[in-house]
JSON list of C-alpha atoms in Angstrom, two decimals:
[
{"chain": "A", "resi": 12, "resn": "UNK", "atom": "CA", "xyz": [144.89, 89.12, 157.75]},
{"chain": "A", "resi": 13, "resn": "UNK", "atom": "CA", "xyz": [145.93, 89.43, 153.88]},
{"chain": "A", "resi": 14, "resn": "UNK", "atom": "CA", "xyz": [145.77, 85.85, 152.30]},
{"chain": "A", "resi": 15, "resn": "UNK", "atom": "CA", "xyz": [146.90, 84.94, 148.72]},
{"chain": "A", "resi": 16, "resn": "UNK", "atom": "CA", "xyz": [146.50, 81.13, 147.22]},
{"chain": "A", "resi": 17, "resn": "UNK", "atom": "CA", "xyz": [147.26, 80.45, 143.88]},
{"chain": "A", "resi": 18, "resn": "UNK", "atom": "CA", "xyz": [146.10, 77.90, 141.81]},
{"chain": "A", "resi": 19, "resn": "UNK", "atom": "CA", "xyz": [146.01, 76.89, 138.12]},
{"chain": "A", "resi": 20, "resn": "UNK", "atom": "CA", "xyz": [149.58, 75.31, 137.49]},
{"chain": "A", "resi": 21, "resn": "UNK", "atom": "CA", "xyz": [150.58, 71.89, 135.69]},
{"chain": "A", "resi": 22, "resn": "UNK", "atom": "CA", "xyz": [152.76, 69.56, 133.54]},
{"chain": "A", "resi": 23, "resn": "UNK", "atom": "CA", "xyz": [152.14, 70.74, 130.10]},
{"chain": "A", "resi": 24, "resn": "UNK", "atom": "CA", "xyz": [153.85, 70.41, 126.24]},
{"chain": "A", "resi": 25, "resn": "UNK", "atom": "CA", "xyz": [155.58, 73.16, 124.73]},
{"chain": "A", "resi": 26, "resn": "UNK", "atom": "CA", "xyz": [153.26, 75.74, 123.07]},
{"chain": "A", "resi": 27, "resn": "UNK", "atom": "CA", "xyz": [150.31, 74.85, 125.76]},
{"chain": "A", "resi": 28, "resn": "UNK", "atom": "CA", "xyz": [148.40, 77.20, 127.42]},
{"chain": "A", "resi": 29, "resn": "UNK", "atom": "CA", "xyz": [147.47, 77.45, 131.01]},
{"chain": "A", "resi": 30, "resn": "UNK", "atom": "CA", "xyz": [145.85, 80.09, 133.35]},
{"chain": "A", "resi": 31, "resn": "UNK", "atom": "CA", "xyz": [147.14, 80.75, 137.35]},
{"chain": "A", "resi": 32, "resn": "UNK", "atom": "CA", "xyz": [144.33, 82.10, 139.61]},
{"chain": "A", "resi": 33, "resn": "UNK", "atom": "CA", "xyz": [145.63, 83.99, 142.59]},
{"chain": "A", "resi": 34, "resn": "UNK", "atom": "CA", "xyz": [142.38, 84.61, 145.35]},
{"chain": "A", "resi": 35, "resn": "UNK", "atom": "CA", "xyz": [142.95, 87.46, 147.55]},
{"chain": "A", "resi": 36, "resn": "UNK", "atom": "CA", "xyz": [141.35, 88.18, 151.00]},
{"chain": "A", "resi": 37, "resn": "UNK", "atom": "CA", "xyz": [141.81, 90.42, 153.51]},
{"chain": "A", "resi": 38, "resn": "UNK", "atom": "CA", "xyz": [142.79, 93.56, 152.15]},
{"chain": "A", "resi": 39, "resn": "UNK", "atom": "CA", "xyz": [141.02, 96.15, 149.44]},
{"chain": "A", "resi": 40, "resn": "UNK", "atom": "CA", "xyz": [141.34, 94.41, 146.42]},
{"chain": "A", "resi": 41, "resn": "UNK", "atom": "CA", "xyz": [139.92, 96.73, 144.15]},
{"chain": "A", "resi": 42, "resn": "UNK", "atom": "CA", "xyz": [143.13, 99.70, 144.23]},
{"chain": "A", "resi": 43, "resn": "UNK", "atom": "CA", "xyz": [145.66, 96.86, 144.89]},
{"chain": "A", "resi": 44, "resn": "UNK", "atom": "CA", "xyz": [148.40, 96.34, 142.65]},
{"chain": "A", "resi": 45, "resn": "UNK", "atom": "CA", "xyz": [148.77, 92.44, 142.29]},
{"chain": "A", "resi": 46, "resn": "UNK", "atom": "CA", "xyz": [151.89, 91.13, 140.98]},
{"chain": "A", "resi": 47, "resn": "UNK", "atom": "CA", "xyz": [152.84, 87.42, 139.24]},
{"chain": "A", "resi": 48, "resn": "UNK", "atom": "CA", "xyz": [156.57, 86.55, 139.92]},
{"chain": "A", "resi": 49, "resn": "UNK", "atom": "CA", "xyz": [158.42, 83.28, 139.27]},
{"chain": "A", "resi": 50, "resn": "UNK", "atom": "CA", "xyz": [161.04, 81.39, 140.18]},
{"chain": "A", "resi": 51, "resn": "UNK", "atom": "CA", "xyz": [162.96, 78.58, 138.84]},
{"chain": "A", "resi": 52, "resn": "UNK", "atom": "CA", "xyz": [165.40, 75.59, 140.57]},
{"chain": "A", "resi": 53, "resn": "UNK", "atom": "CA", "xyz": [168.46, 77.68, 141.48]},
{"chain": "A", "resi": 54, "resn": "UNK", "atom": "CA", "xyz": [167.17, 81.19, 140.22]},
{"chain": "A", "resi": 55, "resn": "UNK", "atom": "CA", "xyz": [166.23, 84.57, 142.03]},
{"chain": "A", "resi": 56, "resn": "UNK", "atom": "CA", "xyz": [162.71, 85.45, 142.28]},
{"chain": "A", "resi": 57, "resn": "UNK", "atom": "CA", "xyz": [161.98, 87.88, 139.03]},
{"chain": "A", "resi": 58, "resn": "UNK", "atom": "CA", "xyz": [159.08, 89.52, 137.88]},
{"chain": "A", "resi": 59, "resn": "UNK", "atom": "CA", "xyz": [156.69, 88.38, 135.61]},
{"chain": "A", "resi": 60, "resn": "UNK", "atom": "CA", "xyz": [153.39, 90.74, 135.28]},
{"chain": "A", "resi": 61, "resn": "UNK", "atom": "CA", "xyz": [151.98, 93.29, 137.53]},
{"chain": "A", "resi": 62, "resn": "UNK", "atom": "CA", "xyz": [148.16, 95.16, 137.63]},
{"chain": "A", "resi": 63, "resn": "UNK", "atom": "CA", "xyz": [147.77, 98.27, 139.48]},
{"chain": "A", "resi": 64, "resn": "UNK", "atom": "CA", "xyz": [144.18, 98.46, 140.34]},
{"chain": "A", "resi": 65, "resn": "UNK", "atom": "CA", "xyz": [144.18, 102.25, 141.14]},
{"chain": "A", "resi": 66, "resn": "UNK", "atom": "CA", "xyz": [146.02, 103.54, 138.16]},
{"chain": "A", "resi": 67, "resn": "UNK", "atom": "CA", "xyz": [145.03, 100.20, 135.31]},
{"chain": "A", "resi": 68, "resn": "UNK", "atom": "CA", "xyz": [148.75, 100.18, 134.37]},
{"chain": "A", "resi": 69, "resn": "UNK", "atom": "CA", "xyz": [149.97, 96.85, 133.52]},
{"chain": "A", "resi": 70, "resn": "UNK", "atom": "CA", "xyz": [153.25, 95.68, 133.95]},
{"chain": "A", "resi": 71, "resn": "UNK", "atom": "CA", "xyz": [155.40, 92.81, 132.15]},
{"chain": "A", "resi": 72, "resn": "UNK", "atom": "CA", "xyz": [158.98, 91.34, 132.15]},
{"chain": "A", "resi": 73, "resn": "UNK", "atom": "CA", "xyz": [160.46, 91.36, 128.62]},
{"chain": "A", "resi": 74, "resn": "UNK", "atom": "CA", "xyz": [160.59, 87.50, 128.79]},
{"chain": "A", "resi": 75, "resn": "UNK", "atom": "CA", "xyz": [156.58, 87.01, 128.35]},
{"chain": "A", "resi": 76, "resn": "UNK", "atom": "CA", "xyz": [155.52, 90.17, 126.71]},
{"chain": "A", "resi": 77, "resn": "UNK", "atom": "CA", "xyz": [152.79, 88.91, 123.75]},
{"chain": "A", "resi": 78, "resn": "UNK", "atom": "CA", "xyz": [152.72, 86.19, 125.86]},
{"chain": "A", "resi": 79, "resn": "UNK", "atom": "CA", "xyz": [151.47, 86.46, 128.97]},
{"chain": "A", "resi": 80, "resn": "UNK", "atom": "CA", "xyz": [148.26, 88.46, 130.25]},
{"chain": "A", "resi": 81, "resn": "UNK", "atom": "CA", "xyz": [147.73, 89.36, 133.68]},
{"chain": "A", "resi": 82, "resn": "UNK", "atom": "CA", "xyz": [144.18, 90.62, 134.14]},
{"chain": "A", "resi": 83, "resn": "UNK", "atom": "CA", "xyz": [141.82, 91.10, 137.76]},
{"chain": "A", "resi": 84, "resn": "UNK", "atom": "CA", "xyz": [138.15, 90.27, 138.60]},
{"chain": "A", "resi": 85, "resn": "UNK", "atom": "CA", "xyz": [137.76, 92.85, 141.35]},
{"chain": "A", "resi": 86, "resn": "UNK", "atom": "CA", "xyz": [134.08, 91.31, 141.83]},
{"chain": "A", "resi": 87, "resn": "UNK", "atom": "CA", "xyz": [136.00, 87.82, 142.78]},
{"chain": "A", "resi": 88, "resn": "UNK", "atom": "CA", "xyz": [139.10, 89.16, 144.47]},
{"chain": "A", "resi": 89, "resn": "UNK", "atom": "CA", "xyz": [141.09, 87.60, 142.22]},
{"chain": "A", "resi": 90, "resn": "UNK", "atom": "CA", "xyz": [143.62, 88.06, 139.21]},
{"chain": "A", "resi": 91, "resn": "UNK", "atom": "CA", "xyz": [144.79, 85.80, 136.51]},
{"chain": "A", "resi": 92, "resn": "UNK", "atom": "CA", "xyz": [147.46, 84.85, 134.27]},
{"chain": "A", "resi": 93, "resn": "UNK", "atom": "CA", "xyz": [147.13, 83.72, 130.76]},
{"chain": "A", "resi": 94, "resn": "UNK", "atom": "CA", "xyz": [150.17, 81.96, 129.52]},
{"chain": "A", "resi": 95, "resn": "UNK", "atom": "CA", "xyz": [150.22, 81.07, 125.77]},
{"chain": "A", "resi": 96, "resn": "UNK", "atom": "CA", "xyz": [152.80, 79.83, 123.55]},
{"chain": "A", "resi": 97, "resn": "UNK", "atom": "CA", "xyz": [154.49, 78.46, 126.88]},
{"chain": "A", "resi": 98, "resn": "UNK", "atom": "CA", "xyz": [157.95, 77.36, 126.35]},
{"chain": "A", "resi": 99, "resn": "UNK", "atom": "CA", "xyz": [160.98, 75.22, 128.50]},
{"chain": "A", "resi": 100, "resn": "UNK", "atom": "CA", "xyz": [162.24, 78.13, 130.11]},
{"chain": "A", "resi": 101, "resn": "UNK", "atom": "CA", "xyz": [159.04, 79.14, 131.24]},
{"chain": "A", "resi": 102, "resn": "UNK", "atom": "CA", "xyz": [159.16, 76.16, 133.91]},
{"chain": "A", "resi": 103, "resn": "UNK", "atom": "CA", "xyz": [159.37, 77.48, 137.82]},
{"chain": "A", "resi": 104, "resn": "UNK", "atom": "CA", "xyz": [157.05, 78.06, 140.51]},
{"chain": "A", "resi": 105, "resn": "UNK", "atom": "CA", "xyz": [154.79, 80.88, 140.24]},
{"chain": "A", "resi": 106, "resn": "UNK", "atom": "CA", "xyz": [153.73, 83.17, 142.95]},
{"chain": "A", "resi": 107, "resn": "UNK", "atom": "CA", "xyz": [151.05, 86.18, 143.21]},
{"chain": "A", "resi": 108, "resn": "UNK", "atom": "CA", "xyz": [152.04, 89.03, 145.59]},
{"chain": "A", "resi": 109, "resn": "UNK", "atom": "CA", "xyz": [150.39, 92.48, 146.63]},
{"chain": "A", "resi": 110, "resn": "UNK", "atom": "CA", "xyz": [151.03, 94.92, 149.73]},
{"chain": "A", "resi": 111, "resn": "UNK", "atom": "CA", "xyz": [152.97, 96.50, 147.29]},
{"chain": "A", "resi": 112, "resn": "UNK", "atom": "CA", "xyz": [155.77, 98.35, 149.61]},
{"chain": "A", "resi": 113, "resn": "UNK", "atom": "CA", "xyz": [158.56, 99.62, 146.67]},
{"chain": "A", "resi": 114, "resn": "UNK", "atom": "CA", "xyz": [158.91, 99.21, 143.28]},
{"chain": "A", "resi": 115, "resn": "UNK", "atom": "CA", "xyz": [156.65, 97.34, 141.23]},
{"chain": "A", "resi": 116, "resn": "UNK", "atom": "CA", "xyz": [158.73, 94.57, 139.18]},
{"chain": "A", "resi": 117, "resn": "UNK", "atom": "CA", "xyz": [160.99, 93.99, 142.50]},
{"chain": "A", "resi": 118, "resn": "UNK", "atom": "CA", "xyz": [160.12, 91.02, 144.83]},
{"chain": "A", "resi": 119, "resn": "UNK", "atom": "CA", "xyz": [161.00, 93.53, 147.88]},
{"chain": "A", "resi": 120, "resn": "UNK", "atom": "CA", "xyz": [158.66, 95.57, 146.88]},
{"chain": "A", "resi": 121, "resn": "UNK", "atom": "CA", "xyz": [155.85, 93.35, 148.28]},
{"chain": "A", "resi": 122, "resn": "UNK", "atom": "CA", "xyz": [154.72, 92.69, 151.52]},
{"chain": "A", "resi": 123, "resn": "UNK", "atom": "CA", "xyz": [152.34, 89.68, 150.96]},
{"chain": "A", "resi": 124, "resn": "UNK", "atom": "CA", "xyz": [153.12, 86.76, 148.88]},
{"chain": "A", "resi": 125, "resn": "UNK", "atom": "CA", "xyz": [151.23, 83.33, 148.05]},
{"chain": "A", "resi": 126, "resn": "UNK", "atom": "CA", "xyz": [152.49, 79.74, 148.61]},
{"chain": "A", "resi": 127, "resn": "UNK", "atom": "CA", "xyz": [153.26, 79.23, 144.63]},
{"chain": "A", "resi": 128, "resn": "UNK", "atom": "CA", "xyz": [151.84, 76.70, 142.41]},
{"chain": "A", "resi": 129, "resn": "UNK", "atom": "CA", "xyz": [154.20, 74.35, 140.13]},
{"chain": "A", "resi": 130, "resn": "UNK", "atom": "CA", "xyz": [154.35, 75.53, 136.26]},
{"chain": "A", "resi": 131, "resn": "UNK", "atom": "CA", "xyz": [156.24, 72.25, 134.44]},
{"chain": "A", "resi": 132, "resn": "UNK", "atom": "CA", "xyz": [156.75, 72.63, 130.67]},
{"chain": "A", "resi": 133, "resn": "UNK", "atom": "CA", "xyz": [158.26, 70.13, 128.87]},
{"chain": "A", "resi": 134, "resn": "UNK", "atom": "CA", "xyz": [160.16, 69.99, 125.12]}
]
């Protein structure tokens, strides 16, 4: 049974940093692609950063690129997500997905998805 629980998020200022964990079981971690998505009060779910662990391509949404790094401790079963220079808009819950089913920056395209951990960044 495929497990995902993310941790990491917060109440932070404007131009803070924080880093999400996301600890996978229950599946080869190792050539999974593991996804970050978020999603904010009355938004869709949209893509954030992806890793493919059997190709290394790395994936990111316009919005955080030279922000945001997504990297994977294979060792650990688990992959990360640096978030510099956070800003307002930034502000949603953030969840870690794999199982990947379809495409890779599309929240259908996963089959397993974590219960999301609170990212709060105020002006």
């Amino acid at each position: 049974q495929v497990q995902l629980v993310e941790s990491g998020g917060g109440l932070v200022q404007a131009g803070d940093s924080l880093r999400l964990s996301c600890a996978a079981s229950g599946r080869t971690f190792s050539i999974s692609t593991m996804a970050w998505f978020r999603q904010a009060p009355g938004k869709e779910r949209d893509f954030v950063a992806a890793s493919r662990g059997s190709s290394t391509t790395i994936f990111y949404a316009d919005s955080v690129k030279g922000r945001f790094t997504i990297s994977r401790d294979n060792a650990k079963n688990t992959v990360y997500l640096q978030m510099n220079s956070l800003k307002p808009e930034d502000t949603a819950v953030y969840y870690c997905a794999t199982g990947r089913i379809g495409s890779t920056s599309d929240a259908s395209g996963y089959k397993y998805w974590g219960q999301g951990t609170q990212v709060t960044v105020s002006s």
